Coordinates of C-alpha atoms and ligand atoms in Angstrom, one line a residue:
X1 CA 5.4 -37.4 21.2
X2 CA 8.8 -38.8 20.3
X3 CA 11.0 -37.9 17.3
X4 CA 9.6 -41.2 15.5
X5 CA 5.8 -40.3 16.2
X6 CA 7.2 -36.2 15.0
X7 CA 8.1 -37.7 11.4
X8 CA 5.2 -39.7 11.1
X9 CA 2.9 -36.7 12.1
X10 CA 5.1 -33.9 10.6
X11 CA 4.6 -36.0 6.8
X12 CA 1.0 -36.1 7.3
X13 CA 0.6 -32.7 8.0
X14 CA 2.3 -31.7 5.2
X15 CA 0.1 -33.9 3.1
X16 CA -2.7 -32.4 4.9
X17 CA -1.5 -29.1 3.9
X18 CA -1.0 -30.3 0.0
X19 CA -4.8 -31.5 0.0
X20 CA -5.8 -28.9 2.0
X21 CA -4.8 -26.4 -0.5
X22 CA -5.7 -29.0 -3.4
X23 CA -9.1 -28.9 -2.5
X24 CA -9.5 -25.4 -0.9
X25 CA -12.4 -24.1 -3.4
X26 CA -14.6 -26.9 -2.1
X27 CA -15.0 -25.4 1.4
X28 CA -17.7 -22.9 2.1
X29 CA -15.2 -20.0 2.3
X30 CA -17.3 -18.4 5.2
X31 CA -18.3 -21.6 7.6
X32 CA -22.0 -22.3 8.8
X33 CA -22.0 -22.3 12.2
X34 CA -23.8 -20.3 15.2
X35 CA -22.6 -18.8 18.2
X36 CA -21.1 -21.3 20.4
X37 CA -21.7 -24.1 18.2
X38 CA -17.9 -24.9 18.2
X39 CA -17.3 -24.4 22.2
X40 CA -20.1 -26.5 23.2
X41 CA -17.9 -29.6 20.9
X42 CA -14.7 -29.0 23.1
X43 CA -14.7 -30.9 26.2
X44 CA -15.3 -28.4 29.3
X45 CA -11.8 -29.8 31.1
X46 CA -8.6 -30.5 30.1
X47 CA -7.2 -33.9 29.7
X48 CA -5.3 -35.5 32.8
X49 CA -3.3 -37.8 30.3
X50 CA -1.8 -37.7 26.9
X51 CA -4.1 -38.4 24.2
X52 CA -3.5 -39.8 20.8
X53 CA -2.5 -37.6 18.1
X54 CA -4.4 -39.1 15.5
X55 CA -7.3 -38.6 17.6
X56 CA -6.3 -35.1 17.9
X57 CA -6.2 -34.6 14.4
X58 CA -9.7 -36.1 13.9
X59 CA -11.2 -33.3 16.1
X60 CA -8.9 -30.5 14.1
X61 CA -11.0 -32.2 11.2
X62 CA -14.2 -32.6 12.6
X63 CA -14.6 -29.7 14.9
X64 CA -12.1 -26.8 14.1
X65 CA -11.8 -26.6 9.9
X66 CA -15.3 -26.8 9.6
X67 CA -15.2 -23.7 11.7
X68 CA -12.8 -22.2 10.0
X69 CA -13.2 -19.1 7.6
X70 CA -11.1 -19.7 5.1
X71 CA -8.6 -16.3 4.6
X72 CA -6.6 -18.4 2.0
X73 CA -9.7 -19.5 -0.3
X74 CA -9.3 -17.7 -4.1
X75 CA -12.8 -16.3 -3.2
X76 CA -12.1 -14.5 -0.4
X77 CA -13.0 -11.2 -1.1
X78 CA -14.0 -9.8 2.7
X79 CA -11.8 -7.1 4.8
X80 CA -8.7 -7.2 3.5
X81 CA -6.6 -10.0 2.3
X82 CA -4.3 -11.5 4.8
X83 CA -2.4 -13.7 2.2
X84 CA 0.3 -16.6 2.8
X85 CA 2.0 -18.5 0.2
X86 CA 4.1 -21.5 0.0
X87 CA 7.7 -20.1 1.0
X88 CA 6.0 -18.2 4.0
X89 CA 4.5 -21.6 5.4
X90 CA 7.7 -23.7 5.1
X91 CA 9.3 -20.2 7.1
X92 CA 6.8 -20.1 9.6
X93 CA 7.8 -24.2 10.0
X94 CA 11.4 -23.9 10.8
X95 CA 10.4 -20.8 12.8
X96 CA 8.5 -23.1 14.8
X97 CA 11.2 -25.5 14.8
X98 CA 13.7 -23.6 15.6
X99 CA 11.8 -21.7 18.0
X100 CA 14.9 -19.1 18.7
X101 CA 14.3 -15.4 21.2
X102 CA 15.0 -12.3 18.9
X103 CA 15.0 -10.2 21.4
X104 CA 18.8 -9.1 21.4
X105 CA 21.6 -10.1 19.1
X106 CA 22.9 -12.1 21.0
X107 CA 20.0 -14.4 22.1
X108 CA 20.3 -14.9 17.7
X109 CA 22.7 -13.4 16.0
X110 CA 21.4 -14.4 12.7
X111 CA 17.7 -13.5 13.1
X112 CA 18.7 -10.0 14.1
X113 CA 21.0 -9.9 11.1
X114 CA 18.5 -11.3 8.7
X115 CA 15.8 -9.1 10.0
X116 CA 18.3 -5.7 9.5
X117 CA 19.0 -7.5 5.7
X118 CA 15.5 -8.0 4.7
X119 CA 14.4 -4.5 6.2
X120 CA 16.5 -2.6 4.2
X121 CA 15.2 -5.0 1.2
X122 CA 11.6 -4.1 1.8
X123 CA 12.7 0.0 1.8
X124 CA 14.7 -0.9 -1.4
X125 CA 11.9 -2.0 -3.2
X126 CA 8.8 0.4 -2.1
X127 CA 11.6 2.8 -3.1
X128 CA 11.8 5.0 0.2
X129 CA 14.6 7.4 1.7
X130 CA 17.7 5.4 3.1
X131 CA 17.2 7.6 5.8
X132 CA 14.6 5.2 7.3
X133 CA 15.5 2.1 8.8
X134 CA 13.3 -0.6 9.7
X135 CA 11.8 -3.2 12.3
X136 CA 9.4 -6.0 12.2
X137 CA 6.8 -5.4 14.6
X138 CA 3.5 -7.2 15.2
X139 CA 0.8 -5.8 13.6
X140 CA 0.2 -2.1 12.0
X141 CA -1.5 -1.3 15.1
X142 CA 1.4 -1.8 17.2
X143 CA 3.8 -0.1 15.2
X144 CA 1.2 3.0 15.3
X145 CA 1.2 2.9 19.0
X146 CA 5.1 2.9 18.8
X147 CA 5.3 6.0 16.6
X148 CA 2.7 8.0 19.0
X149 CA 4.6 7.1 22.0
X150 CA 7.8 7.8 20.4
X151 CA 6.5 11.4 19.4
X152 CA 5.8 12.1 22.8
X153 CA 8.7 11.1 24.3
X154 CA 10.7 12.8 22.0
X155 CA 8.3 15.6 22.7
X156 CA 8.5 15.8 26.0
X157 CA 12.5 15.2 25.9
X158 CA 11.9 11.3 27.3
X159 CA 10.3 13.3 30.8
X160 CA 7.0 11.2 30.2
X161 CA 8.6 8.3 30.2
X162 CA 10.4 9.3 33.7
X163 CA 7.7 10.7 35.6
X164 CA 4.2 10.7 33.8
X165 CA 2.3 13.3 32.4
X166 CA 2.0 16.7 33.9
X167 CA -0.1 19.3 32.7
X168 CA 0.4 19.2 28.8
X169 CA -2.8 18.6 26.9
X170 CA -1.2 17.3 23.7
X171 CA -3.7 16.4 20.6
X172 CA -3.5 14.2 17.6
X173 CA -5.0 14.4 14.3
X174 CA -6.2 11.8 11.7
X175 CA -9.0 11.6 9.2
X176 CA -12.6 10.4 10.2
X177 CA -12.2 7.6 7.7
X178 CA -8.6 6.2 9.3
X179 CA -8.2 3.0 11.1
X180 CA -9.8 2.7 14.2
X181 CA -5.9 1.4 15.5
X182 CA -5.0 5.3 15.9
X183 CA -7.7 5.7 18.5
X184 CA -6.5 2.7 20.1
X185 CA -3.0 4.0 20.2
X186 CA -4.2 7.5 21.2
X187 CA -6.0 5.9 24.5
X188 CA -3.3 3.7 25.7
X189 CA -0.5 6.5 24.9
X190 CA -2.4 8.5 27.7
X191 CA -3.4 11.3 25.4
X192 CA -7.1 10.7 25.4
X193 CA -9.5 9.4 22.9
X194 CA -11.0 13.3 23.6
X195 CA -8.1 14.6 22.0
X196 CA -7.6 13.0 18.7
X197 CA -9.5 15.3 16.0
X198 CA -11.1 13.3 13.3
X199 CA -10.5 15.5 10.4
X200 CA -13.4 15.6 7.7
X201 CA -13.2 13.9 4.4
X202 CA -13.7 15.4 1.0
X203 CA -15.8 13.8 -1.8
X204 CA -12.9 10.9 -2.2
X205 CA -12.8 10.2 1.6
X206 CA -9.6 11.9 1.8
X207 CA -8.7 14.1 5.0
X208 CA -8.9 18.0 3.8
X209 CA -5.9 20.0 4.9
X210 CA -7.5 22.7 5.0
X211 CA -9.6 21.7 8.0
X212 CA -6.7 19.7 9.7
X213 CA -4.7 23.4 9.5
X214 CA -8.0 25.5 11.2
X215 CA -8.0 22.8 13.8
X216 CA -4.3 22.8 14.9
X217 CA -4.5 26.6 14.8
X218 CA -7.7 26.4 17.3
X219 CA -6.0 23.7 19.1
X220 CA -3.2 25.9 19.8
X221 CA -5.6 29.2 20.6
X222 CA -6.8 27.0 23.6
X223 CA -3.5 25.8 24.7
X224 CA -3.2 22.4 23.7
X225 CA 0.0 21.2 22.3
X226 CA -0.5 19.7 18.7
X227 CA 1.8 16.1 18.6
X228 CA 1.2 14.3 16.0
X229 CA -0.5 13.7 12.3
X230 CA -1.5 10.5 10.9
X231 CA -2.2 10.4 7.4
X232 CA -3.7 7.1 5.3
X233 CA -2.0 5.9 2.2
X234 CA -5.5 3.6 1.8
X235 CA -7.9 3.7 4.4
X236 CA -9.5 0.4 5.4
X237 CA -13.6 1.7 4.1
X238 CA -12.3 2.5 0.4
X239 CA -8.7 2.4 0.2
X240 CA -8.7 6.4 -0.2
X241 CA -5.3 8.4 0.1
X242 CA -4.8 11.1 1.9
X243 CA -3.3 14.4 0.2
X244 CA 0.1 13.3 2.4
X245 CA 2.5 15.3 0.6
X246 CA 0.1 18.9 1.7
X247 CA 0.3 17.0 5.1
X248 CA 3.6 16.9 5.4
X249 CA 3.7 20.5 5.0
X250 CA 1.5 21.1 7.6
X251 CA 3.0 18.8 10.2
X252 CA 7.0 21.1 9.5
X253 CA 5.0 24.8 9.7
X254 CA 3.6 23.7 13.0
X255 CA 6.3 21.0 14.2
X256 CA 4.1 18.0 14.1
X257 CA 5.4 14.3 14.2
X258 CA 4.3 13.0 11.1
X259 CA 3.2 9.0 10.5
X260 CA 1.6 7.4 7.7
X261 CA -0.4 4.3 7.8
X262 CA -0.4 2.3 4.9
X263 CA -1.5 -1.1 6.4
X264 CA -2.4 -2.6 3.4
X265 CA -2.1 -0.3 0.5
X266 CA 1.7 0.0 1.6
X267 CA 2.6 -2.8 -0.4
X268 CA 1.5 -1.3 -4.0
X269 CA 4.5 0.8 -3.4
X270 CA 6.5 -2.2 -5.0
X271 CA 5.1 -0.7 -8.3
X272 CA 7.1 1.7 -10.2
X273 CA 3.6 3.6 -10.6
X274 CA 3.6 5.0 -7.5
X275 CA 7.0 7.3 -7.4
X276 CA 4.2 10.6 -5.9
X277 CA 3.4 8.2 -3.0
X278 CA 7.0 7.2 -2.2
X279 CA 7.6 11.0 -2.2
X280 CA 5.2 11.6 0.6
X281 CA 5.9 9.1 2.5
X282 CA 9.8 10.2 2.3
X283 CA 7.8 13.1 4.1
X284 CA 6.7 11.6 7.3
X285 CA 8.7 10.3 10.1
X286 CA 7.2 6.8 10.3
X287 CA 5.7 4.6 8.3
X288 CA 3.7 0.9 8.5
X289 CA 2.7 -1.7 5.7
X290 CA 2.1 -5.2 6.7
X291 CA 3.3 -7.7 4.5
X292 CA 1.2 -10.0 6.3
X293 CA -1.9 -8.2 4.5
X294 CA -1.1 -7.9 0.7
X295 CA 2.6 -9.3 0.0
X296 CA 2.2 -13.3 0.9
X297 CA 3.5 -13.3 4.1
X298 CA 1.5 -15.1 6.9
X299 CA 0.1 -13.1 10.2
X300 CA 2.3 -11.6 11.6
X301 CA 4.4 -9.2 10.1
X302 CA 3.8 -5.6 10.1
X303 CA 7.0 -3.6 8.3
X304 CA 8.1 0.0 10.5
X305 CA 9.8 2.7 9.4
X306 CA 11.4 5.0 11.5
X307 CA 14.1 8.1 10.4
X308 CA 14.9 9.1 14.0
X309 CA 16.3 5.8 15.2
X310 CA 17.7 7.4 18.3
X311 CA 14.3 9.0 19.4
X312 CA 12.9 5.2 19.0
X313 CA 15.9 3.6 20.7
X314 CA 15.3 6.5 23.4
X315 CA 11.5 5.6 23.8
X316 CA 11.7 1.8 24.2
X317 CA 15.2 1.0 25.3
X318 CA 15.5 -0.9 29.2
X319 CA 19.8 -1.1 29.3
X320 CA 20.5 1.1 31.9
X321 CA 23.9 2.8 30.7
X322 CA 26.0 1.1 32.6
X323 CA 25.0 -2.3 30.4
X324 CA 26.2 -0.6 27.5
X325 CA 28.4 -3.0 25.8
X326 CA 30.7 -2.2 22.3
X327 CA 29.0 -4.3 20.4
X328 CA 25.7 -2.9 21.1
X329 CA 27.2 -0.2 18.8
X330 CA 27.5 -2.5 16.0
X331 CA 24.6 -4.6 16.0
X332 CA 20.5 -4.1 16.4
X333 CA 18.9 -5.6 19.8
X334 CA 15.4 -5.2 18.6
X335 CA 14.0 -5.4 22.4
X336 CA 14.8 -1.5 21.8
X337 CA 12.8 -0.9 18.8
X338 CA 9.6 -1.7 20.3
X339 CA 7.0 -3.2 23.3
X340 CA 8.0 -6.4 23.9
X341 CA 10.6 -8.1 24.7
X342 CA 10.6 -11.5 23.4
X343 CA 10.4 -11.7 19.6
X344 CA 9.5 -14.4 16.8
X345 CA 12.0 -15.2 14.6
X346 CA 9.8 -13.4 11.6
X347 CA 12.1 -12.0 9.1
X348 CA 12.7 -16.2 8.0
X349 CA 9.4 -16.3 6.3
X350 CA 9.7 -12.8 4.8
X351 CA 12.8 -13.5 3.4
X352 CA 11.6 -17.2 2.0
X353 CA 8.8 -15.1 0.2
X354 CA 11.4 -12.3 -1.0
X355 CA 13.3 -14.7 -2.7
X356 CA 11.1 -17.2 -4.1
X357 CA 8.8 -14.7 -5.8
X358 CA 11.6 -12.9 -6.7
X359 CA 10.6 -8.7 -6.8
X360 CA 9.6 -8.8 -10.2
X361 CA 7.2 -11.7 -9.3
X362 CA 6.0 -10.0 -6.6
X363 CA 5.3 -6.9 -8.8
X364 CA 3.5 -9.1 -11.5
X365 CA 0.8 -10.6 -8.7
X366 CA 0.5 -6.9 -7.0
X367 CA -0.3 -5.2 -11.1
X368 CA -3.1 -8.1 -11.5
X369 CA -4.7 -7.6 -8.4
X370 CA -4.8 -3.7 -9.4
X371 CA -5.4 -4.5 -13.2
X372 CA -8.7 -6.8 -12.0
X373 CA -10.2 -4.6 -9.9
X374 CA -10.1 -1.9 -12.6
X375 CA -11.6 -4.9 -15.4
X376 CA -14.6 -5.2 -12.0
X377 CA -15.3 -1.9 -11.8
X378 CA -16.0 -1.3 -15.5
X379 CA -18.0 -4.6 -15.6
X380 CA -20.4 -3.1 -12.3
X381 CA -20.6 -0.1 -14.3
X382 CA -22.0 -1.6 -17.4
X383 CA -24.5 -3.1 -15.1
X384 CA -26.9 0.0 -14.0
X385 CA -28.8 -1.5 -11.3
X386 CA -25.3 -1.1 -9.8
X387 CA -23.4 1.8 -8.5
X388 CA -19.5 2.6 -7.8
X389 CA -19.4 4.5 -4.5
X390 CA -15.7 5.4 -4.3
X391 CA -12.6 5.7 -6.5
X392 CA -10.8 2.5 -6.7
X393 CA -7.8 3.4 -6.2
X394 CA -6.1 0.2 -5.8
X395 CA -7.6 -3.6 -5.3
X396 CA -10.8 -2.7 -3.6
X397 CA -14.1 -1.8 -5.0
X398 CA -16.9 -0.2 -3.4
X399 CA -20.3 -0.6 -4.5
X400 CA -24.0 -0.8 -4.2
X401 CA -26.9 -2.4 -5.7
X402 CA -29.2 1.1 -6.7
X403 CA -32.7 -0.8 -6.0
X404 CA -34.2 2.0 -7.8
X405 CA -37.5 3.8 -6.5
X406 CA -36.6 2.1 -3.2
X407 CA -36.2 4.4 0.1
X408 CA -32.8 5.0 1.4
X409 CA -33.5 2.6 4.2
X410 CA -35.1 -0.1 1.9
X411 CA -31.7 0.3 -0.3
X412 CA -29.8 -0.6 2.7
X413 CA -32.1 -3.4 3.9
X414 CA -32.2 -5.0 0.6
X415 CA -28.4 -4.4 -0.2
X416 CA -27.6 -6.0 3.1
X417 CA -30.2 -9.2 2.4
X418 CA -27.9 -9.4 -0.9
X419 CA -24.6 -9.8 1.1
X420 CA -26.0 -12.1 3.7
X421 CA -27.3 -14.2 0.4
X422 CA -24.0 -14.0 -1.1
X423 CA -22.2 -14.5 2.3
X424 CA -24.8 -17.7 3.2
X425 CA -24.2 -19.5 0.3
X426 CA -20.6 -20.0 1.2
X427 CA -19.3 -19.4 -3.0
X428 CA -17.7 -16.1 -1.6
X429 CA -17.4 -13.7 1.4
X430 CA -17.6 -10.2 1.5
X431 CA -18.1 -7.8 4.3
X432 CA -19.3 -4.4 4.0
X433 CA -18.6 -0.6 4.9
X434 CA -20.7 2.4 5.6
X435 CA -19.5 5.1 3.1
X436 CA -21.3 8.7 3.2
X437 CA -24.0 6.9 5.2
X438 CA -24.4 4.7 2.2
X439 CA -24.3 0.8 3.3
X440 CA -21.2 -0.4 0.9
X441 CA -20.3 -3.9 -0.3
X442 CA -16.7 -3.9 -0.3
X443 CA -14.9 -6.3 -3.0
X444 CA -11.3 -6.8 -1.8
X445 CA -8.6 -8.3 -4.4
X446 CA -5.5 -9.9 -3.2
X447 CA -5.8 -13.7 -1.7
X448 CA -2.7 -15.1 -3.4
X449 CA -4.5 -17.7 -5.8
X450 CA -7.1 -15.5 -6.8
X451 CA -7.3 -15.1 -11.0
X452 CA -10.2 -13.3 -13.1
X453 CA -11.9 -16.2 -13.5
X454 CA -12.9 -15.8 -9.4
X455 CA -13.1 -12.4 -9.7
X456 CA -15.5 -12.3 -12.8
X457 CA -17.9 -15.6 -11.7
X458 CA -17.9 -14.1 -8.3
X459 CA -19.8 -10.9 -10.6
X460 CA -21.7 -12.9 -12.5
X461 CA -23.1 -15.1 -9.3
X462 CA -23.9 -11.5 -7.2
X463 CA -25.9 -10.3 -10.6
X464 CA -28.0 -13.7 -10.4
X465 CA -28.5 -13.4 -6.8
X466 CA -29.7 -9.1 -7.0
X467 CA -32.2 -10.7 -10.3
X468 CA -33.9 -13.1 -7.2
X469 CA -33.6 -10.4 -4.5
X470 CA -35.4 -7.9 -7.1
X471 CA -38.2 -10.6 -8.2
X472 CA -39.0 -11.2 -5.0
X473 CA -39.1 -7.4 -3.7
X474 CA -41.5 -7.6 -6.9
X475 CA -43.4 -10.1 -5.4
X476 CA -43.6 -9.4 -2.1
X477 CA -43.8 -5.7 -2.7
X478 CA -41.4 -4.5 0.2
Ligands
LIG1 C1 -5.7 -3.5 8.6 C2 -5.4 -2.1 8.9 C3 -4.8 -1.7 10.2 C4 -4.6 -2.7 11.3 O1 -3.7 -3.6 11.0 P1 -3.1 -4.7 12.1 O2 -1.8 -5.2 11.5 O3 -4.2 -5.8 12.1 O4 -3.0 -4.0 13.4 C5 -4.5 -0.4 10.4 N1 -4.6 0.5 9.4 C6 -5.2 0.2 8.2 C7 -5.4 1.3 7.2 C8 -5.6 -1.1 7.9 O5 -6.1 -1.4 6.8

């Protein structure tokens, strides 16, 4: 493709984009297709010579988007949202474009710069301790990982790093309900899955302190050596918080390394509501939100907080000292902060969306996601076939349909037929959670062009669809 063909092409995709977005409540939002169904379309080998672009484009049209589950579509209400907006797409673009290495200062002085800028913006506005400093990493997941190896290294005064384990047993503790990430982290940071404790859950699914203390105590009766704590500011099931401040004072009294996951829920902390949350997490030594889940900034870009920079510097860094240069005094090279090595330039985008919403406009979408979820959970209630099964704490609600006189595995047969009804018909998406053993229909809030009027049709459609599922169980007598 030459520059000519590149402005032809770049100008249609942009128009693409426009219609695309034009037209976006038109597409099924979850796509009709089967296992395979898209594979078996793609030719088996690749091609020996250069095919036409607009030939290419036809397939992206005729094989891929109607493949596509659409993350972006105002009636997404599945997982979690992973929103985008309009600043973060023309970012992404002149990332692309640009296409720069940010893994040291050098290799782009102004994406390291930018990324230190917007950084300290983001802690600015969720209104935590300058005493944390931040990085962009990939996903939460990643920077979890980072914080557990960093509390063992720092642990183990950087020896693990040097030579391996020896004989230290150490243990890490979460709640049963946290993200399935810390596990992951856990069994690549060579601890052992068989050593993080999943801590049980009160009647809110928050982690109770008062086991987490009896097990560090039994822990340490049996000579293992307690790391690190993860608590949840919202875990993924029901958005539930842990009590992270009565954390906190657990992981001091017994020395613990203290990180807080707040994947998505992170991002609330923008609202001037939240000042006991921004407390606790001043708490912890680490910290994650991903603005590429609820503060319109495409995938990927996961926020870290770190206070100990040195500890994190002392985990990752590859400079032997002899490399050390003056100006690595003065500036960030983010190959330090983290796994890899080579970077994307992501702090463009994040910035783009900073500016362009403005934080008062970022505030305003983050309130009516929060406001709407409160107006659905007062509409479910008035609705008593239905039940609430979890606090909504922020944008998601949990619920049920009752199905009355039905057994506990009939409710969870019939309540997953109604999702896979709801789902099928393409009008919205929703995916589901087991809460208490209870199969839970999880409505999450927070696709960037979502309004009420989604949110409230979206109601009205499951309530029409439960009336056909309840006629029929009628019917049929199931
Ligand atoms: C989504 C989520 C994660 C994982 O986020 P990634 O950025 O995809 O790794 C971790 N923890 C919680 C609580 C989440 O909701």
């Amino acid at each position: 493709m030459d520059i000519q063909e590149f402005e032809k092409w770049g100008k249609y995709v942009v128009e693409w984009i426009t219609q695309y977005y034009r037209n976006i409540e038109t597409y099924p939002v979850r796509p009709n297709v089967s296992p395979k169904e898209i594979l078996r379309k793609l030719p088996e080998e690749p091609p020996l010579f250069g095919e036409d672009f607009q030939k290419i484009l036809n397939d992206f049209k005729d094989i891929i988007v109607p493949g596509i589950t659409h993350w972006q579509h105002p009636r997404f209400f599945a997982y979690f949202p992973a929103n985008t907006s309009f600043p973060s797409i023309l970012g992404e673009f002149l990332t692309s474009a640009i296409a720069p290495q940010c893994m040291v200062w050098l290799t782009s002085p102004a994406a390291t710069e930018l990324e230190e800028r917007v950084m300290d913006w983001l802690r600015q506005m969720i209104g935590i301790s300058d005493e944390f400093v931040g990085v962009i990493q990939d996903t939460a997941s990643t920077s979890t990982l980072v914080s557990i190896l960093t509390a063992r290294e720092k642990h183990s005064d950087y020896s693990i790093n040097e030579s391996g384990f020896d004989n230290v047993k150490f243990t890490v503790y979460c709640s049963r309900e946290a993200h399935s990430s810390i596990e992951k982290a856990v069994k690549i940071a060579g601890i052992g899955r068989k050593n993080l404790r999943k801590i049980p859950v009160d009647d809110n699914y928050a982690m109770r302190v008062d086991l987490l203390e009896k097990q560090i105590e039994f822990d340490i009766q049996n000579g293992l050596v307690p790391l690190c704590v993860v608590g949840a500011l919202g875990t993924t099931g029901s958005t539930a918080v842990d009590p992270l401040g009565e954390i906190g004072v657990v992981a001091k009294q017994y020395g613990l390394w203290y990180h807080i996951d707040g994947a998505m829920v992170g991002s609330a902390l923008i609202l001037p509501e939240f000042t006991q949350f921004r407390e606790w997490v001043n708490s912890a030594d680490t910290f994650v939100f991903n603005p590429h889940k609820w503060l319109f900034t495409n995938f990927d870009c996961s926020a870290y907080f770190v206070k100990d920079k040195e500890a994190l510097l002392k985990t990752f860094e590859i400079t032997p000292e002899y490399l050390k240069t003056d100006a690595d005094e003065q500036v960030n090279n983010y190959r330090d902060w983290g796994i890899q090595l080579g970077r994307r330039f992501r702090a463009l985008k994040l910035w783009f969306v900073i500016r362009t919403f403005g934080v008062e406009g970022l505030k305003t979408r983050l309130s009516s996601h929060i406001k709407w979820a409160k107006l659905l959970e007062e509409k479910i209630r008035e609705d008593n076939r239905f039940e609430i099964l979890a606090p909504v704490n922020f944008n998601t609600v949990c619920f049920r349909c009752k199905f009355e006189g039905k057994t506990d595995e009939q409710v969870e047969f019939l309540n997953k037929k109604l999702l896979d009804a709801i789902n099928a018909s393409g009008i919205a998406f929703f995916s589901h959670t087991k809460l208490n053993g209870k199969f839970t229909i999880r409505f999450s809030i927070g696709q960037t062009n979502t309004n009420w009027q989604h949110i409230y049709q979206t109601w009205q459609f499951i309530q029409s669809k439960t009336s056909e599922i309840i006629e029929n169980v009628e019917k049929e007598e199931i």
